[in-house]
CSV table of C-alpha atoms and ligand atoms in Angstrom, one decimal:
chain,number,residue,atom,x,y,z
A,20,MET,CA,-1.4,-8.7,46.5
A,21,ALA,CA,1.9,-10.6,46.3
A,22,THR,CA,4.9,-8.4,47.0
A,23,MET,CA,7.1,-7.9,44.1
A,24,HIS,CA,10.9,-8.2,44.3
A,25,TYR,CA,13.0,-6.6,41.6
A,26,PRO,CA,16.7,-5.8,41.9
A,27,THR,CA,17.2,-2.2,42.8
A,28,ALA,CA,19.2,0.7,41.3
A,29,SER,CA,19.7,3.9,43.1
A,30,LEU,CA,19.9,7.4,41.8
A,31,LYS,CA,22.3,10.2,42.6
A,32,PRO,CA,20.8,13.1,44.6
A,33,HIS,CA,18.0,15.0,42.8
A,34,LYS,CA,18.2,12.7,39.7
A,35,ASN,CA,14.7,11.5,40.6
A,36,GLU,CA,13.2,14.9,39.9
A,37,VAL,CA,13.1,14.6,36.1
A,38,LEU,CA,11.4,11.2,36.4
A,39,GLN,CA,8.7,12.8,38.5
A,40,SER,CA,7.9,15.0,35.5
A,41,GLY,CA,7.1,11.8,33.5
A,42,HIS,CA,10.4,11.4,31.7
A,43,LEU,CA,11.2,7.7,31.0
A,44,TRP,CA,15.0,7.6,30.6
A,45,ILE,CA,17.7,7.3,33.2
A,46,PHE,CA,21.2,7.9,31.8
A,47,SER,CA,24.0,5.8,33.2
A,48,GLY,CA,25.6,9.0,34.7
A,49,ALA,CA,22.6,9.5,37.0
A,50,LEU,CA,23.0,6.1,38.7
A,51,GLN,CA,24.6,6.1,42.2
A,52,GLN,CA,24.5,2.3,42.4
A,53,ALA,CA,23.8,0.1,39.3
A,54,PRO,CA,21.8,-3.0,39.9
A,55,ARG,CA,23.8,-6.1,40.5
A,56,TRP,CA,23.3,-9.7,39.5
A,57,ILE,CA,21.0,-8.9,36.7
A,58,GLU,CA,21.0,-9.8,33.0
A,59,ALA,CA,21.0,-7.0,30.4
A,60,GLY,CA,17.4,-6.0,29.8
A,61,GLY,CA,16.2,-7.2,33.3
A,62,LEU,CA,13.6,-5.4,35.3
A,63,VAL,CA,14.7,-3.1,38.2
A,64,ASP,CA,13.2,-0.9,40.8
A,65,VAL,CA,14.7,2.6,40.9
A,66,LYS,CA,15.1,4.3,44.2
A,67,SER,CA,16.0,7.9,45.0
A,68,ALA,CA,19.2,8.8,46.8
A,69,THR,CA,17.1,8.8,50.0
A,70,GLY,CA,15.8,5.3,49.3
A,71,GLN,CA,12.3,6.0,48.2
A,72,PHE,CA,10.7,4.0,45.3
A,73,VAL,CA,10.7,6.2,42.2
A,74,ALA,CA,9.9,3.9,39.3
A,75,ARG,CA,10.2,0.5,37.7
A,76,GLY,CA,11.8,-0.2,34.4
A,77,TYR,CA,14.4,-2.3,32.6
A,78,TYR,CA,18.1,-2.0,32.7
A,79,ASN,CA,20.8,-2.3,30.1
A,80,PRO,CA,24.5,-1.7,31.2
A,81,ASN,CA,25.6,-1.5,27.5
A,82,THR,CA,23.8,1.8,26.6
A,83,ASP,CA,23.8,5.4,27.6
A,84,ILE,CA,20.2,5.1,28.5
A,85,ALA,CA,20.8,2.7,31.3
A,86,ILE,CA,17.1,2.4,32.4
A,87,ARG,CA,13.8,2.9,30.6
A,88,ILE,CA,10.9,3.4,32.9
A,89,LEU,CA,7.8,1.2,32.5
A,90,THR,CA,5.7,2.4,35.5
A,91,ARG,CA,5.9,4.8,38.4
A,92,ASP,CA,3.3,2.7,40.4
A,93,SER,CA,5.1,0.5,42.9
A,94,GLU,CA,2.1,-1.8,42.9
A,95,GLU,CA,2.2,-2.4,39.2
A,96,ALA,CA,4.0,-5.6,38.3
A,97,ILE,CA,5.6,-5.9,34.8
A,98,ASP,CA,3.8,-8.9,33.4
A,99,SER,CA,1.2,-9.8,30.8
A,100,ASP,CA,-1.5,-7.8,32.5
A,101,PHE,CA,0.7,-4.7,32.4
A,102,LEU,CA,1.4,-5.2,28.6
A,103,ARG,CA,-2.3,-5.8,27.9
A,104,SER,CA,-3.4,-2.7,29.8
A,105,ARG,CA,-0.8,-0.5,27.9
A,106,ILE,CA,-2.0,-2.0,24.6
A,107,ARG,CA,-5.6,-1.4,25.4
A,108,HIS,CA,-4.9,2.2,26.3
A,109,ALA,CA,-3.1,2.6,23.0
A,110,VAL,CA,-5.9,1.0,21.1
A,111,GLN,CA,-8.4,3.3,22.6
A,112,LEU,CA,-6.6,6.4,21.3
A,113,ARG,CA,-6.7,4.9,17.7
A,114,SER,CA,-10.5,4.6,17.8
A,115,VAL,CA,-10.4,8.1,16.3
A,116,PHE,CA,-9.9,6.3,13.0
A,117,ASP,CA,-12.9,5.1,11.0
A,118,PRO,CA,-11.8,1.7,9.6
A,119,GLN,CA,-13.9,2.3,6.5
A,120,GLN,CA,-11.6,5.2,5.7
A,121,THR,CA,-8.3,4.5,7.5
A,122,SER,CA,-7.1,1.0,8.3
A,123,ALA,CA,-3.5,1.7,8.9
A,124,TYR,CA,-1.9,3.5,11.8
A,125,ARG,CA,0.8,3.3,14.4
A,126,LEU,CA,-0.7,1.3,17.2
A,127,ILE,CA,2.2,1.5,19.7
A,128,ASN,CA,4.5,4.5,19.6
A,129,ALA,CA,7.2,3.4,22.1
A,130,GLU,CA,7.7,6.0,24.9
A,131,GLY,CA,4.7,7.9,23.6
A,132,ASP,CA,2.5,5.0,24.5
A,133,GLY,CA,4.3,4.1,27.7
A,134,LEU,CA,6.1,1.1,26.1
A,135,PRO,CA,9.7,2.2,25.6
A,136,GLY,CA,11.6,0.3,23.0
A,137,VAL,CA,8.8,-1.0,20.8
A,138,ILE,CA,6.8,0.2,17.9
A,139,VAL,CA,3.8,-1.6,16.3
A,140,ASP,CA,2.2,-0.5,13.1
A,141,ARG,CA,-1.2,-1.8,12.0
A,142,PHE,CA,-1.8,-2.4,8.3
A,143,ALA,CA,-5.4,-3.6,8.0
A,144,ASP,CA,-5.4,-7.0,9.6
A,145,ILE,CA,-1.6,-7.5,10.1
A,146,LEU,CA,0.8,-5.9,12.6
A,147,VAL,CA,4.4,-5.0,12.0
A,148,MET,CA,6.5,-4.8,15.1
A,149,GLN,CA,10.0,-3.4,15.8
A,150,ILE,CA,11.9,-3.9,19.0
A,151,HIS,CA,14.7,-1.5,19.7
A,152,THR,CA,15.9,-2.4,23.2
A,153,MET,CA,17.1,-5.4,25.2
A,154,GLY,CA,14.5,-4.9,27.8
A,155,MET,CA,11.7,-5.2,25.3
A,156,GLU,CA,13.5,-8.1,23.6
A,157,LEU,CA,13.2,-10.1,26.8
A,158,MET,CA,9.5,-9.4,26.8
A,159,ARG,CA,9.1,-10.4,23.2
A,160,ALA,CA,7.0,-13.5,23.6
A,161,GLN,CA,4.7,-11.9,26.2
A,162,LEU,CA,4.3,-8.9,24.0
A,163,ILE,CA,3.3,-11.0,20.9
A,164,GLU,CA,0.8,-13.0,23.0
A,165,ALA,CA,-0.7,-9.8,24.5
A,166,LEU,CA,-1.1,-8.2,21.0
A,167,MET,CA,-2.8,-11.4,19.7
A,168,GLN,CA,-5.1,-11.3,22.7
A,169,GLU,CA,-6.0,-7.7,22.5
A,170,LEU,CA,-6.3,-7.3,18.7
A,171,ASP,CA,-8.2,-9.1,16.0
A,172,VAL,CA,-5.4,-9.6,13.5
A,173,LYS,CA,-4.3,-12.3,11.1
A,174,GLY,CA,-0.6,-12.1,11.8
A,175,ILE,CA,2.4,-10.3,13.2
A,176,LEU,CA,5.6,-9.6,11.3
A,177,LEU,CA,8.7,-8.8,13.4
A,178,ARG,CA,11.0,-6.3,11.6
A,179,ASN,CA,14.0,-6.4,13.8
A,180,ASP,CA,16.2,-5.1,11.0
A,181,THR,CA,17.2,-1.7,12.3
A,182,GLN,CA,20.8,-0.9,12.8
A,183,SER,CA,20.1,1.0,16.0
A,184,ARG,CA,19.6,-2.4,17.7
A,185,ARG,CA,23.4,-2.8,17.8
A,186,ARG,CA,23.7,0.0,20.4
A,187,GLU,CA,21.7,-2.2,22.7
A,188,GLY,CA,23.8,-5.3,22.0
A,189,LEU,CA,21.1,-6.8,19.9
A,190,GLU,CA,21.4,-8.6,16.6
A,191,VAL,CA,20.1,-7.1,13.4
A,192,GLU,CA,17.6,-9.9,12.2
A,193,GLU,CA,15.8,-10.8,9.0
A,194,PRO,CA,12.0,-10.1,9.1
A,195,VAL,CA,10.1,-13.1,10.6
A,196,VAL,CA,6.5,-14.0,11.1
A,197,VAL,CA,5.9,-14.4,14.8
A,198,ALA,CA,2.2,-15.1,14.8
A,199,GLY,CA,-0.4,-16.2,12.2
A,200,GLU,CA,0.4,-15.3,8.6
A,201,VAL,CA,1.7,-12.3,6.8
A,202,PRO,CA,1.4,-11.9,3.0
A,203,SER,CA,4.0,-10.2,0.8
A,204,GLN,CA,1.6,-7.3,0.1
A,205,VAL,CA,-1.1,-5.7,2.2
A,206,THR,CA,-3.9,-3.4,0.9
A,207,ILE,CA,-4.7,-0.5,3.3
A,208,LEU,CA,-6.9,2.5,3.3
A,209,GLU,CA,-5.8,5.9,4.4
A,210,ASN,CA,-8.4,8.7,4.4
A,211,GLY,CA,-10.3,6.6,1.8
A,212,VAL,CA,-7.2,6.3,-0.5
A,213,THR,CA,-5.9,2.8,-1.2
A,214,PHE,CA,-2.2,2.0,-0.7
A,215,LEU,CA,-0.2,-1.2,-1.2
A,216,VAL,CA,2.3,-1.9,1.5
A,217,ASP,CA,5.2,-4.4,1.4
A,218,PRO,CA,5.7,-5.1,5.1
A,219,TRP,CA,8.6,-7.4,4.5
A,220,GLN,CA,10.9,-5.2,2.4
A,221,GLY,CA,9.3,-1.8,2.4
A,222,GLN,CA,11.3,1.0,4.2
A,223,LYS,CA,10.8,1.2,8.0
A,224,THR,CA,7.7,-1.0,8.6
A,225,GLY,CA,6.5,-0.6,5.0
A,226,PHE,CA,4.7,2.8,5.0
A,227,PHE,CA,5.2,6.3,6.3
A,228,LEU,CA,2.1,6.5,8.5
A,229,ASP,CA,3.4,9.8,10.1
A,230,GLN,CA,2.4,11.8,7.0
A,231,ARG,CA,-1.3,10.9,6.9
A,232,ASP,CA,-2.5,14.3,8.1
A,233,LYS,CA,-0.1,16.2,5.8
A,234,ARG,CA,-1.2,14.2,2.8
A,235,ALA,CA,-4.8,15.1,3.6
A,236,ALA,CA,-3.9,18.7,4.1
A,237,LEU,CA,-2.3,18.9,0.7
A,238,ARG,CA,-5.5,18.1,-1.1
A,239,LYS,CA,-7.1,21.5,-0.7
A,240,TYR,CA,-4.2,23.2,-2.6
A,241,ALA,CA,-3.7,20.6,-5.3
A,242,ARG,CA,-6.8,20.6,-7.5
A,243,GLY,CA,-5.8,21.2,-11.1
A,244,LYS,CA,-2.3,22.2,-10.2
A,245,ARG,CA,1.2,21.1,-11.4
A,246,VAL,CA,2.6,19.2,-8.4
A,247,LEU,CA,6.1,18.0,-7.8
A,248,ASN,CA,6.5,15.3,-5.1
A,249,CYS,CA,10.1,14.9,-4.1
A,250,PHE,CA,11.1,11.8,-2.1
A,251,SER,CA,7.8,10.3,-3.1
A,252,TYR,CA,8.4,6.7,-1.9
A,253,THR,CA,5.3,4.7,-2.9
A,254,GLY,CA,3.4,7.8,-4.0
A,255,GLY,CA,1.8,9.0,-0.8
A,256,PHE,CA,1.4,12.7,-1.5
A,257,SER,CA,1.3,12.0,-5.3
A,258,VAL,CA,-1.9,9.9,-5.3
A,259,TYR,CA,-3.7,12.3,-2.9
A,260,ALA,CA,-2.9,15.1,-5.3
A,261,ALA,CA,-3.8,13.2,-8.4
A,262,LEU,CA,-7.2,12.2,-7.0
A,263,THR,CA,-8.2,15.8,-6.6
A,264,SER,CA,-8.9,16.2,-10.4
A,265,HIS,CA,-8.0,14.8,-13.7
A,266,GLU,CA,-6.5,18.1,-14.5
A,267,THR,CA,-3.9,17.8,-11.8
A,268,SER,CA,-0.4,17.0,-13.1
A,269,VAL,CA,1.9,15.0,-10.7
A,270,THR,CA,5.6,14.3,-10.9
A,271,SER,CA,7.1,11.9,-8.4
A,272,VAL,CA,10.8,11.6,-7.8
A,273,ASP,CA,12.6,9.0,-5.7
A,274,THR,CA,15.8,7.0,-5.9
A,275,SER,CA,14.1,3.7,-5.0
A,276,ALA,CA,13.1,1.7,-8.1
A,277,SER,CA,11.0,-0.7,-6.0
A,278,ALA,CA,9.1,2.1,-4.3
A,279,MET,CA,8.4,3.7,-7.7
A,280,ALA,CA,7.2,0.4,-9.1
A,281,LEU,CA,4.8,0.1,-6.1
A,282,ALA,CA,3.7,3.8,-6.7
A,283,HIS,CA,2.6,2.8,-10.3
A,284,GLN,CA,0.4,0.0,-8.8
A,285,VAL,CA,-1.0,2.4,-6.1
A,286,PHE,CA,-2.1,4.8,-8.9
A,287,THR,CA,-3.8,1.9,-10.7
A,288,HIS,CA,-5.6,0.7,-7.6
A,289,ASN,CA,-7.0,4.2,-7.1
A,290,GLY,CA,-8.4,4.3,-10.7
A,291,LEU,CA,-5.7,6.5,-12.0
A,292,GLU,CA,-3.8,5.7,-15.2
A,293,PRO,CA,0.0,5.8,-14.3
A,294,GLU,CA,0.8,6.7,-18.0
A,295,ARG,CA,-0.7,10.1,-17.5
A,296,TYR,CA,1.7,10.9,-14.7
A,297,GLU,CA,5.5,11.3,-14.4
A,298,PHE,CA,7.5,8.8,-12.2
A,299,LEU,CA,11.2,9.5,-12.1
A,300,ILE,CA,13.8,7.3,-10.5
A,301,ALA,CA,16.4,10.0,-9.7
A,302,ASP,CA,18.3,11.8,-7.0
A,303,VAL,CA,16.1,14.8,-5.9
A,304,PHE,CA,19.0,17.2,-5.7
A,305,ASP,CA,20.1,16.3,-9.3
A,306,TYR,CA,16.6,16.5,-10.5
A,307,LEU,CA,15.9,19.9,-9.0
A,308,GLU,CA,19.1,21.3,-10.4
A,309,ASP,CA,18.3,20.1,-13.9
A,310,ALA,CA,14.7,21.2,-13.6
A,311,GLN,CA,15.8,24.7,-12.7
A,312,GLN,CA,18.2,24.8,-15.6
A,313,ARG,CA,15.3,23.9,-17.9
A,314,GLY,CA,13.2,26.6,-16.3
A,315,GLU,CA,10.5,24.2,-15.0
A,316,GLN,CA,7.8,25.8,-12.8
A,317,PHE,CA,5.5,24.0,-10.4
A,318,ASP,CA,2.5,25.2,-8.4
A,319,ILE,CA,3.1,22.8,-5.6
A,320,VAL,CA,6.4,21.3,-4.3
A,321,VAL,CA,6.6,18.6,-1.6
A,322,LEU,CA,9.9,18.0,0.1
A,323,ASP,CA,9.9,15.0,2.4
A,324,PRO,CA,13.5,13.9,2.6
A,325,PRO,CA,14.9,11.1,4.8
A,326,ALA,CA,16.6,12.1,8.1
A,327,PHE,CA,19.8,13.9,7.2
A,328,ALA,CA,21.4,13.4,10.7
A,329,LYS,CA,21.1,10.9,13.4
A,330,THR,CA,23.3,12.6,16.0
A,331,GLN,CA,23.9,16.1,17.4
A,332,SER,CA,27.4,16.1,15.9
A,333,ALA,CA,25.9,15.7,12.4
A,334,GLN,CA,23.5,18.6,12.9
A,335,ALA,CA,25.5,21.3,11.0
A,336,GLN,CA,25.7,19.0,8.0
A,337,ALA,CA,22.0,18.4,8.1
A,338,LEU,CA,21.1,22.1,8.3
A,339,LYS,CA,23.3,22.6,5.2
A,340,ALA,CA,21.4,19.9,3.3
A,341,TYR,CA,18.0,21.4,4.2
A,342,ARG,CA,19.2,24.8,3.2
A,343,ARG,CA,20.3,23.6,-0.2
A,344,LEU,CA,17.2,21.4,-0.7
A,345,ASN,CA,14.7,24.1,0.1
A,346,LEU,CA,16.5,26.6,-2.0
A,347,LEU,CA,16.4,24.3,-5.0
A,348,GLY,CA,12.7,23.6,-4.3
A,349,MET,CA,11.8,27.3,-4.2
A,350,GLN,CA,13.7,27.9,-7.4
A,351,VAL,CA,11.3,25.7,-9.4
A,352,MET,CA,8.2,27.3,-7.9
A,353,ARG,CA,5.8,29.6,-9.6
A,354,PRO,CA,5.0,32.8,-7.7
A,355,GLY,CA,2.2,32.1,-5.3
A,356,GLY,CA,3.1,28.3,-5.2
A,357,ILE,CA,2.7,26.1,-2.2
A,358,LEU,CA,5.7,24.5,-0.6
A,359,LEU,CA,5.4,21.6,1.9
A,360,SER,CA,8.7,21.3,3.6
A,361,CYS,CA,9.2,18.4,6.0
A,362,SER,CA,12.0,17.4,8.3
A,363,CYS,CA,12.1,14.1,10.2
A,364,THR,CA,15.6,14.8,11.6
A,365,GLY,CA,15.4,14.8,15.4
A,366,VAL,CA,18.3,17.2,15.9
A,367,VAL,CA,16.8,19.8,13.5
A,368,GLY,CA,14.0,21.6,15.3
A,369,LEU,CA,11.0,23.5,13.9
A,370,ASP,CA,12.8,26.8,14.5
A,371,ASP,CA,15.7,25.6,12.5
A,372,LEU,CA,13.5,24.6,9.6
A,373,LEU,CA,11.6,27.9,9.7
A,374,GLY,CA,14.9,29.8,9.9
A,375,ILE,CA,16.2,27.9,6.8
A,376,LEU,CA,13.0,28.7,4.9
A,377,ALA,CA,13.3,32.4,5.8
A,378,GLN,CA,17.0,32.5,4.8
A,379,ASP,CA,16.4,30.7,1.5
A,380,ALA,CA,13.5,33.0,0.7
A,381,GLN,CA,15.8,36.0,1.4
A,382,ARG,CA,18.5,34.7,-0.9
A,383,LEU,CA,16.0,34.4,-3.7
A,384,ASN,CA,14.4,37.7,-2.8
A,385,ARG,CA,11.0,36.0,-2.4
A,386,ALA,CA,8.4,36.6,0.3
A,387,VAL,CA,7.2,33.5,2.1
A,388,GLN,CA,4.0,33.2,4.0
A,389,LEU,CA,3.7,30.6,6.7
A,390,LEU,CA,0.3,28.8,6.3
A,391,GLU,CA,0.2,25.6,8.4
A,392,LEU,CA,2.4,23.7,10.8
A,393,TYR,CA,2.2,20.0,11.5
A,394,THR,CA,4.0,17.3,13.5
A,395,HIS,CA,3.2,13.6,13.6
A,396,GLY,CA,-0.5,12.5,13.5
A,397,VAL,CA,-2.5,11.5,16.5
A,398,ASP,CA,-1.3,7.9,16.2
A,399,HIS,CA,2.3,9.1,17.1
A,400,PRO,CA,1.6,10.5,20.5
A,401,ILE,CA,4.6,12.1,22.2
A,402,ASN,CA,5.2,12.0,26.0
A,403,LEU,CA,5.1,15.7,26.9
A,404,ALA,CA,8.0,15.2,29.3
A,405,MET,CA,10.1,13.9,26.5
A,406,PRO,CA,10.0,16.5,23.7
A,407,GLU,CA,13.3,15.1,22.4
A,408,THR,CA,11.4,12.0,21.1
A,409,SER,CA,9.4,14.2,18.7
A,410,TYR,CA,11.0,14.2,15.3
A,411,LEU,CA,8.7,15.3,12.5
A,412,LYS,CA,8.1,19.0,11.5
A,413,ALA,CA,6.1,19.9,8.4
A,414,VAL,CA,5.5,23.4,7.1
A,415,PHE,CA,3.1,24.5,4.5
A,416,CYS,CA,4.0,27.9,3.1
A,417,ARG,CA,3.2,30.1,0.1
A,418,VAL,CA,6.2,31.3,-1.9
A,419,ASN,CA,5.5,34.5,-3.7
B,5,SAH,N1,6.9,11.1,1.2
B,5,SAH,C1,7.0,9.7,1.4
B,5,SAH,C2,8.0,9.2,2.3
B,5,SAH,C3,9.4,9.6,2.0
B,5,SAH,S1,10.6,8.7,2.9
B,5,SAH,C4,5.6,9.2,1.7
B,5,SAH,O1,4.7,10.0,1.9
B,5,SAH,O2,5.4,8.0,1.8
B,5,SAH,C5,12.1,9.3,2.1
B,5,SAH,C6,12.2,8.7,0.7
B,5,SAH,O3,13.4,9.4,0.1
B,5,SAH,C7,12.5,7.3,0.5
B,5,SAH,O4,11.5,6.7,-0.4
B,5,SAH,C8,13.9,7.2,-0.1
B,5,SAH,O5,14.0,6.1,-1.1
B,5,SAH,C9,14.0,8.5,-0.8
B,5,SAH,N2,15.4,9.1,-1.0
B,5,SAH,C10,16.4,9.1,-0.1
B,5,SAH,N3,17.4,9.9,-0.6
B,5,SAH,C11,17.0,10.3,-1.8
B,5,SAH,C12,17.6,11.2,-2.8
B,5,SAH,N4,18.8,11.7,-2.6
B,5,SAH,N5,16.8,11.4,-3.9
B,5,SAH,C13,15.6,10.9,-4.1
B,5,SAH,N6,15.0,10.1,-3.2
B,5,SAH,C14,15.7,9.8,-2.1
């Protein structure tokens, strides 16, 4: 085998230990000697303070996370074969999905699939890709080629429109087709339910794939009940609930008019008449306050808000928002009702969320029973050495 030559970076004493646990980030403060003569995003070999090979990854001098690890095998070159093998490994995990039931899932979950800085979502026969780091940006062409080789898809849309790219010194771009063709709307199946996805303009990559298992879990509670879905987007939880029985009443609330318009279409595609359900373009906090004033009572309330904080410094503010939201949610619940409370804020942990629910319950003098806990689905694997990359918490409870 040809010997590989990559520029080297060396670590301060003991800084190699966390990498040996499988963690994939090296912060700039851990570097004894930064690599020299290398472009931002370039590949490097990481050596311990004593000069031993530790790992290989890519380097960016412009971010706190100076190096993201791609392999700990000194024999493994970072090339097309590497990308294809990581992709195959990821594809294998997703074989748990029966394509007759579920045709959309996260195919590559960045660090969780050993490919830091890139996510790829599959929507039937198209892929939507997002690149978050300079290192992956330099491998863009190889990555696209490898995806086209490993997967039978009609096209790839690159959605490099996330603001976080700026931290890496990357441009925020318009969505662009980088392989084949990508239509303006894609029809997908999720647990046998049909959804319409707008990969070009939809939020994130077009659909919140990380709620699949919670949507399915909601079904058993929803039959014939009065359901309120807050932050409903294109009607994910709403349509699952509505499909349980014609007797089920569903109210969907979201500020996005385009998401609500798509939600109407999604109902129709599933054989449900949108006129029989309530779709409200409104701020959830305002809606819940008004609903409480009117004395509205629901059997089931879903709270799936967007992230309330992106940084540790904004944590206190986020906790306050969750406290208020869950309090308002509980106030419109009939005794014995089911609350599904979610948080996708990374800096708010499961314990924080459970604590908030307990506090809110106490304030309202209501007893709450914890029923089920969820994180992301199986298509969002988390590297166990990097619990900080896990973000989603979802709690089903009964509010008496
Ligand atoms: N539950 C959805 C995903 C929710 S994502 C699903 O299963 O697909 C969060 C949603 O909250 C987005 O659709 C966004 O438009 C909406 N949103 C953000 N702030 C809001 C607010 N204050 N009131 C109502 N909707 C809001």
